[in-house]
Short mmCIF file of C-alpha atoms and ligand atoms in Angstrom, two decimals:
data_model
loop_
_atom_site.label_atom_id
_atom_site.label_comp_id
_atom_site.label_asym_id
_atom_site.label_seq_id
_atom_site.Cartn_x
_atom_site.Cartn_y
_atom_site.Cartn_z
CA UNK A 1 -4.35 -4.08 5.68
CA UNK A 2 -4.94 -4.60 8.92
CA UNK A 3 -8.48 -3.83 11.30
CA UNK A 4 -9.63 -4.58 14.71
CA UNK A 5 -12.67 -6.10 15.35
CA UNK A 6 -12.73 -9.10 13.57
CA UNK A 7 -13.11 -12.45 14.58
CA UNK A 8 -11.12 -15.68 12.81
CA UNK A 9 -13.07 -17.72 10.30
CA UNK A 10 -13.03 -21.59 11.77
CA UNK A 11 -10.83 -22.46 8.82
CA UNK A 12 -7.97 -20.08 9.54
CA UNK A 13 -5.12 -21.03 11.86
CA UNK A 14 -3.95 -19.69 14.42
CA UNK A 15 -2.36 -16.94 12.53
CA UNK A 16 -4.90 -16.14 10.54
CA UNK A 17 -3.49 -17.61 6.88
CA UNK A 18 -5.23 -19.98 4.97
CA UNK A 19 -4.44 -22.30 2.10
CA UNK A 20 -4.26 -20.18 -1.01
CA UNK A 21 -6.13 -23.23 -2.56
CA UNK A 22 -4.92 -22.24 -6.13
CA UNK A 23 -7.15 -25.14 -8.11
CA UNK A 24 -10.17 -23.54 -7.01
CA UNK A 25 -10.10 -20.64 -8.99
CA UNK A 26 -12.15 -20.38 -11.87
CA UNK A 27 -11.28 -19.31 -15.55
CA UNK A 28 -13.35 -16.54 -15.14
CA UNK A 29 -11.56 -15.43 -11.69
CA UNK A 30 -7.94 -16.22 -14.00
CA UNK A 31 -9.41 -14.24 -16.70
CA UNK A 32 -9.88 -10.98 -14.29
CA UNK A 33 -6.43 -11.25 -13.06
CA UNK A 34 -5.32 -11.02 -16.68
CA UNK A 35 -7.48 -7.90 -17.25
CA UNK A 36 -6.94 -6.40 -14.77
CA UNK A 37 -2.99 -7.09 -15.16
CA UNK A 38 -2.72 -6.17 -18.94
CA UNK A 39 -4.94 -3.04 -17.93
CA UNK A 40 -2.08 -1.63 -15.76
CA UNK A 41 0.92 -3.01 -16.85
CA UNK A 42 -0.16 -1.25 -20.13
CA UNK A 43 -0.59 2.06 -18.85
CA UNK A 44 2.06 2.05 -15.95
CA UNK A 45 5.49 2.18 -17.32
CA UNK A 46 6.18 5.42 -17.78
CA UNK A 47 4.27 6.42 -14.35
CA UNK A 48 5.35 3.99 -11.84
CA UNK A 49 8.82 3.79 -9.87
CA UNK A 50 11.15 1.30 -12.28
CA UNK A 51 11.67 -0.68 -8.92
CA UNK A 52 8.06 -1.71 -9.52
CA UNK A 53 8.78 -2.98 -12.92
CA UNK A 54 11.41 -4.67 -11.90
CA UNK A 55 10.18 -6.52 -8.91
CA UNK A 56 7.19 -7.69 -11.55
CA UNK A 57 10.39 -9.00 -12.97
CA UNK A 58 12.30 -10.83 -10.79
CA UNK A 59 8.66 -12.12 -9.75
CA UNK A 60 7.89 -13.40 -13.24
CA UNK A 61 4.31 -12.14 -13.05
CA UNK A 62 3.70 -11.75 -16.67
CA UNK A 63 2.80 -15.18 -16.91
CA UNK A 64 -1.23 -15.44 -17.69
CA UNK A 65 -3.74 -16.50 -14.60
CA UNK A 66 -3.62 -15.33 -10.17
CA UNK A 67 -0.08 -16.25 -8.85
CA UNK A 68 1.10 -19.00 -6.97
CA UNK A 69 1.80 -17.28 -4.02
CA UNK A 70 3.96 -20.41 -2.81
CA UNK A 71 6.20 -19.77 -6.32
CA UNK A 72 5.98 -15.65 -5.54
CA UNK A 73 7.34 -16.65 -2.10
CA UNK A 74 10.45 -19.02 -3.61
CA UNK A 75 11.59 -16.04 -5.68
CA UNK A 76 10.63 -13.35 -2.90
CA UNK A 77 12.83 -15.30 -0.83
CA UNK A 78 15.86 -15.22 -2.69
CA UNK A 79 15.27 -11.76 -3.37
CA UNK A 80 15.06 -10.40 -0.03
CA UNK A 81 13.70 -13.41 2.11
CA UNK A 82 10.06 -12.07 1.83
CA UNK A 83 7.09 -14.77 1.47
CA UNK A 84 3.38 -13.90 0.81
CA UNK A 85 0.85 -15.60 2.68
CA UNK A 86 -2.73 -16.39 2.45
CA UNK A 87 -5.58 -14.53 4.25
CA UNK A 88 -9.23 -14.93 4.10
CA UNK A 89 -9.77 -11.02 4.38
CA UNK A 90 -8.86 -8.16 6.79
CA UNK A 91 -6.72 -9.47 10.17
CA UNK A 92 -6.50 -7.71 13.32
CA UNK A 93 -3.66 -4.86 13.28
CA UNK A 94 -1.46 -7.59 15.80
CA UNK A 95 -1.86 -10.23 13.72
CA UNK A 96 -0.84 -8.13 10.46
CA UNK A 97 2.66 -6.92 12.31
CA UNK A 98 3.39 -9.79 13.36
CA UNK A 99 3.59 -11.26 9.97
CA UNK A 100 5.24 -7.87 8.52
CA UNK A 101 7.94 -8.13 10.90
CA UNK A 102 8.56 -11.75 10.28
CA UNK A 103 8.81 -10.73 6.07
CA UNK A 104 5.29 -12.92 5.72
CA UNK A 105 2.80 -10.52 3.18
CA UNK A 106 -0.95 -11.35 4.33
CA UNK A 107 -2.30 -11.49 1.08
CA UNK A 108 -6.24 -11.88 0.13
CA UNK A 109 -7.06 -14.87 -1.81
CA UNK A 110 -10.36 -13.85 -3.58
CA UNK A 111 -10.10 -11.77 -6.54
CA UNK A 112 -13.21 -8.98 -7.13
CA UNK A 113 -16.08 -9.77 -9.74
CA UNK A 114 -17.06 -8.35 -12.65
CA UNK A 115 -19.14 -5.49 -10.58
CA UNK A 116 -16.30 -4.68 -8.35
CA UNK A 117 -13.61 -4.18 -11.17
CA UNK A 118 -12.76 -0.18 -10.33
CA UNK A 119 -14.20 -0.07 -6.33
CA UNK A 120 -13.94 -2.84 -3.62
CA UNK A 121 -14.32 -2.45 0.21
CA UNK A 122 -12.00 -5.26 1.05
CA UNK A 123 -8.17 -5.45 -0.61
CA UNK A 124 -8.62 -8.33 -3.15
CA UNK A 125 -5.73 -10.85 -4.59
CA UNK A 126 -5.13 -8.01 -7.33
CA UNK A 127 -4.43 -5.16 -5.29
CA UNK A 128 -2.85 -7.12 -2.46
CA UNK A 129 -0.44 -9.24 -5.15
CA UNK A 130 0.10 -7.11 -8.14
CA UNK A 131 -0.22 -3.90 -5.89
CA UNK A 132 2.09 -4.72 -2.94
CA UNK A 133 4.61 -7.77 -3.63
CA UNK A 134 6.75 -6.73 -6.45
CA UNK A 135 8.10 -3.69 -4.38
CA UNK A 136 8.85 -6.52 -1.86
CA UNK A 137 12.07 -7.75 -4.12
CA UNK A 138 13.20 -3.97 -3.48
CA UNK A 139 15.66 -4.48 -0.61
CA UNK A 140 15.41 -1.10 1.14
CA UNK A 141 11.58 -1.03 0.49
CA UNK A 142 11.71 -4.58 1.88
CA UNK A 143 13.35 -3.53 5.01
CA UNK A 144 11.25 -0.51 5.73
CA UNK A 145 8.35 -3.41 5.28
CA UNK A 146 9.79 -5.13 8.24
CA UNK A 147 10.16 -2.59 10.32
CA UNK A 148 6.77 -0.94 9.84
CA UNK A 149 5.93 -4.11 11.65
CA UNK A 150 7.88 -3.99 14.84
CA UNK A 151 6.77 -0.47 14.77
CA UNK A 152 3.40 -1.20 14.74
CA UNK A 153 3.57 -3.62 17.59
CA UNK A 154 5.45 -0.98 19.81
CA UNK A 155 2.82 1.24 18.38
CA UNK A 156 -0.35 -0.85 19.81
CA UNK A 157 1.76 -0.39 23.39
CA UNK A 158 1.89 3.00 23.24
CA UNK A 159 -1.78 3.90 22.01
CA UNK A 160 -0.01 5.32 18.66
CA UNK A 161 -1.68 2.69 15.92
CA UNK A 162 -3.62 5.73 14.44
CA UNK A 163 -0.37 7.52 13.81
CA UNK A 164 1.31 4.51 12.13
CA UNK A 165 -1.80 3.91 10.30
CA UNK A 166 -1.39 7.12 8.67
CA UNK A 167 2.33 6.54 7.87
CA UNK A 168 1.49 2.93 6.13
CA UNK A 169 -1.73 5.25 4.28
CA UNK A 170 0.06 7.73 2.80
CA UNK A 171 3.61 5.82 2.09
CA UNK A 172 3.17 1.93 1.55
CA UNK A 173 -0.30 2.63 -0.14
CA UNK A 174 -0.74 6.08 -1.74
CA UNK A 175 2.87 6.91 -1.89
CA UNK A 176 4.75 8.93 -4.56
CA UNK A 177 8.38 9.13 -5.25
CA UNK A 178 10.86 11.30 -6.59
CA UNK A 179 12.69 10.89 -10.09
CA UNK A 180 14.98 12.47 -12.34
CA UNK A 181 12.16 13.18 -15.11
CA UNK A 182 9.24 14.53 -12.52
CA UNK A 183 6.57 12.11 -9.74
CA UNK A 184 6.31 8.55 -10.33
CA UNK A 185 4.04 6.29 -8.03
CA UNK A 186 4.90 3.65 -5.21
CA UNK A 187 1.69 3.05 -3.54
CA UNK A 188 -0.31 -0.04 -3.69
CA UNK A 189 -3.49 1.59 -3.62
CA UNK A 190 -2.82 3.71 -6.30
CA UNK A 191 -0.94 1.46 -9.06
CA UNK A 192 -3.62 -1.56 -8.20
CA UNK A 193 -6.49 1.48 -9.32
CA UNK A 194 -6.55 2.61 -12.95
CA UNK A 195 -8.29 5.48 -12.17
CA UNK A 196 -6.09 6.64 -9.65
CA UNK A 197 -2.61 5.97 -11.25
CA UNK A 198 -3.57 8.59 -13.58
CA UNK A 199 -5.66 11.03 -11.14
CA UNK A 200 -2.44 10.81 -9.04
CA UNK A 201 0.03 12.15 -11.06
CA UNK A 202 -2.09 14.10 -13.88
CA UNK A 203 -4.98 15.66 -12.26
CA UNK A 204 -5.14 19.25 -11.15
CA UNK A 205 -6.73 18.33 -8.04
CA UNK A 206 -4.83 16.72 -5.53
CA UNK A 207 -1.95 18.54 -3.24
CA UNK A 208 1.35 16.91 -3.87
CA UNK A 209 3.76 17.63 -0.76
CA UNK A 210 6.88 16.13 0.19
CA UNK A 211 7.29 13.88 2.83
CA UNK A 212 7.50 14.85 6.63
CA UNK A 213 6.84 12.62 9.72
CA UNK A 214 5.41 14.39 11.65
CA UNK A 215 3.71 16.24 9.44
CA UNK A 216 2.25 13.20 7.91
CA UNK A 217 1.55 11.57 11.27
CA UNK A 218 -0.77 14.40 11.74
CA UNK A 219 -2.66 14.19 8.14
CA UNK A 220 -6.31 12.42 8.25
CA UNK A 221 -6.81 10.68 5.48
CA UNK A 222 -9.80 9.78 3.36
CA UNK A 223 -10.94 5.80 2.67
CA UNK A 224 -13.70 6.58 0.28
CA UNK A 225 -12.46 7.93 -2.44
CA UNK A 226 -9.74 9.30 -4.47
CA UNK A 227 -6.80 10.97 -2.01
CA UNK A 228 -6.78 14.70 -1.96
CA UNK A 229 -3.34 14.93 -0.52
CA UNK A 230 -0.26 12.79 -1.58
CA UNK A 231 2.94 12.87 0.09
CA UNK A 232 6.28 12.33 -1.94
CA UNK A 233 9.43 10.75 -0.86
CA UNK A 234 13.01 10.93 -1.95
CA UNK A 235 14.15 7.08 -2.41
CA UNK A 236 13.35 4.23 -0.38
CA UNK A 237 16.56 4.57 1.16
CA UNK A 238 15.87 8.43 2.44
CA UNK A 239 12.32 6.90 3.57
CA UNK A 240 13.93 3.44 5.53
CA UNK A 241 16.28 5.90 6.84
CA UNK A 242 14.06 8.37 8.46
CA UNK A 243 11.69 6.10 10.01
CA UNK A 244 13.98 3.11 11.12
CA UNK A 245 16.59 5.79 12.85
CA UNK A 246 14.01 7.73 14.47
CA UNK A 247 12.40 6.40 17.65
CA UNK A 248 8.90 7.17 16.77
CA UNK A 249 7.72 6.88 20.79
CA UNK A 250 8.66 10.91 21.48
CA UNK A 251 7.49 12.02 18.35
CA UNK A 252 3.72 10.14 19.34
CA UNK A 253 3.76 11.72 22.62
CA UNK A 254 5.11 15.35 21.11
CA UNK A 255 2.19 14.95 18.67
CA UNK A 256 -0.46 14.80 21.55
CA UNK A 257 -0.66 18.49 21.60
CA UNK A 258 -0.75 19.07 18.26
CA UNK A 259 -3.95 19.11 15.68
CA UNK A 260 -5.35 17.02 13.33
CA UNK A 261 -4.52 18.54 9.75
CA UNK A 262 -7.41 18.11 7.13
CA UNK A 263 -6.65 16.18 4.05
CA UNK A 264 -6.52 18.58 2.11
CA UNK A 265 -4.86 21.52 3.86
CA UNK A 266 -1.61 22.78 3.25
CA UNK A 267 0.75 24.43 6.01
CA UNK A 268 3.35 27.23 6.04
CA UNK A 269 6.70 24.77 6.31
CA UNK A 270 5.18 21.95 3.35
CA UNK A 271 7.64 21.34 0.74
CA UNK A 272 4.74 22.05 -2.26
CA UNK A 273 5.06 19.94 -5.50
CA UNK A 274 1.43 20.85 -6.34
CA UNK A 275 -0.71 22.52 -4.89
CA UNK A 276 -4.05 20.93 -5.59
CA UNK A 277 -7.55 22.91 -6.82
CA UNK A 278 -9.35 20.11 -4.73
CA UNK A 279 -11.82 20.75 -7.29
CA UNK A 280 -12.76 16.90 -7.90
CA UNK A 281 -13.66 16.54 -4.01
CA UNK A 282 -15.10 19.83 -3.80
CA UNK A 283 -17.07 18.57 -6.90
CA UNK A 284 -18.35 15.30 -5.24
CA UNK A 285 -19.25 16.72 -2.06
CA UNK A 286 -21.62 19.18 -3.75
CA UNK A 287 -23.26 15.96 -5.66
N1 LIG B 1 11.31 3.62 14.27
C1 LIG B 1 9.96 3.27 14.53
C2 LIG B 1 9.66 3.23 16.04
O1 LIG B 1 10.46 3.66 16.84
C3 LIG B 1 9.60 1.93 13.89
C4 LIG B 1 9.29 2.04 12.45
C5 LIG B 1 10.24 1.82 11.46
C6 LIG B 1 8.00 2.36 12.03
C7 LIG B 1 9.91 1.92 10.13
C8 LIG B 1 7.67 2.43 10.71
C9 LIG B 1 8.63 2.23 9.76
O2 LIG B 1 8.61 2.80 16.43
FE1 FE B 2 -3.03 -2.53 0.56
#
């Protein structure tokens, strides 16, 4: 993801990507990839969007070790002309939509140590590879990709980033989806997090709500913990469809005079999946 006040390490170019540098990972750093892999594509079949499981797929990455991101880009590009690129950590939001709406993936290159293996600060090579890229091969999810990143650099025009933020929160990374047998999940953050993938659809807590816009746009959300409000969509094609055919500039401006919702309220017109007992946040904020 993408944050502004950063400055460019001396070895980045101009563009912020760096080498990958594949030989310098260790076999321990291999060995957590493979962990971490076999951890969730273990427990993720029957909870995650098939698209998922098929982009791992097309991707081939159920072969042992971190990716080549230079052989996830060869098949990305045949797919759907995506490539993933090498980043040394966060980039500056311009610098992330630039390479969204070119089809480059910024993707981190370090992978988390043993201490970090269920909480990191900074998106690692796990979350950012195995959690973003094989949706990539999805063609409408690929599109909506794109465009998120031509929105985002109208957005930074029109003082609106927080908005978009909010829409690339709750959709590309905590996202869940609609299918014929009940929720499935979409969202990076949530299918690169074992603990998540199954507080996300299972627990009692969390609100489940269907997607709006503008109600969305207007939803804070929470980067410490566990989400206590997830928003589901349709299909790809229902979500590519409302945000690429809507010119998001009125709806910013409408949404000046309207509040801030918390993230875990609920309103009058929400389309209610689940309505969540909040009682795991309510539970941590008493600790
Ligand atoms: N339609 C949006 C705009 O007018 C752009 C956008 C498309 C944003 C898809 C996010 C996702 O700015
Ligand atoms: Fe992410």
């Amino acid at each position: 993801m993408a944050n502004a006040q950063i400055e460019r390490p001396e070895e980045a170019a101009e563009d912020w990507t760096v080498p990958q540098d594949w030989g310098r990972y260790s076999p321990a750093e291999h060995g957590m990839w493979d962990y971490l892999f076999e951890r969730q594509a273990r427990m993720l079949p029957d909870r995650v969007v098939p698209d998922f499981i098929t982009g791992l797929d097309i991707l081939r990455m159920d072969r042992p070790g971190i990716p080549r991101f230079d052989e996830l880009s060869e098949r990305l590009m045949k797919a759907t002309g995506w490539q993933v690129v090498a980043v040394p950590g966060l980039v500056p939001d311009d610098v992330f939509f630039e390479h969204l709406a070119n089809r480059r993936f910024v993707a981190g290159r370090f992978i988390r140590t043993p201490e970090q293996i269920d909480y990191l600060q900074e998106p690692d090579t796990f979350h950012d590879v195995f959690g973003h890229v094989p949706l990539l091969a999805h063609p409408a999810f690929a599109d909506y990709m794109q465009a998120y990143g031509e929105g985002g650099m109208r957005a930074d025009g029109l003082g609106s980033i927080e908005r978009l933020a909010r829409l690339y929160w709750y959709t590309v990374e905590f996202g869940l989806i609609r299918h014929e047998e009940g929720l499935r999940l979409f969202g990076a953050g949530i299918v690169s997090s074992y603990g998540e993938s199954i507080f996300a659809l299972d627990d009692p807590s969390p609100n489940r709500i269907g997607f709006d816009l503008r109600r969305l746009m207007r939803t804070k959300y929470r980067i410490d913990d566990y989400q206590q409000t997830y928003f589901v969509i349709d299909s790809f094609e229902d979500l590519l469809r409302q945000t690429v055919e809507n010119d998001f500039a009125p709806i910013y401006e409408e949404l000046v005079d309207s509040a801030d919702l918390e993230p875990e309220d609920i309103e009058g017109a929400d389309v209610v999946f689940a309505k969540g007992t909040q009682e795991y946040a309510l539970a941590k904020a008493a600790a």
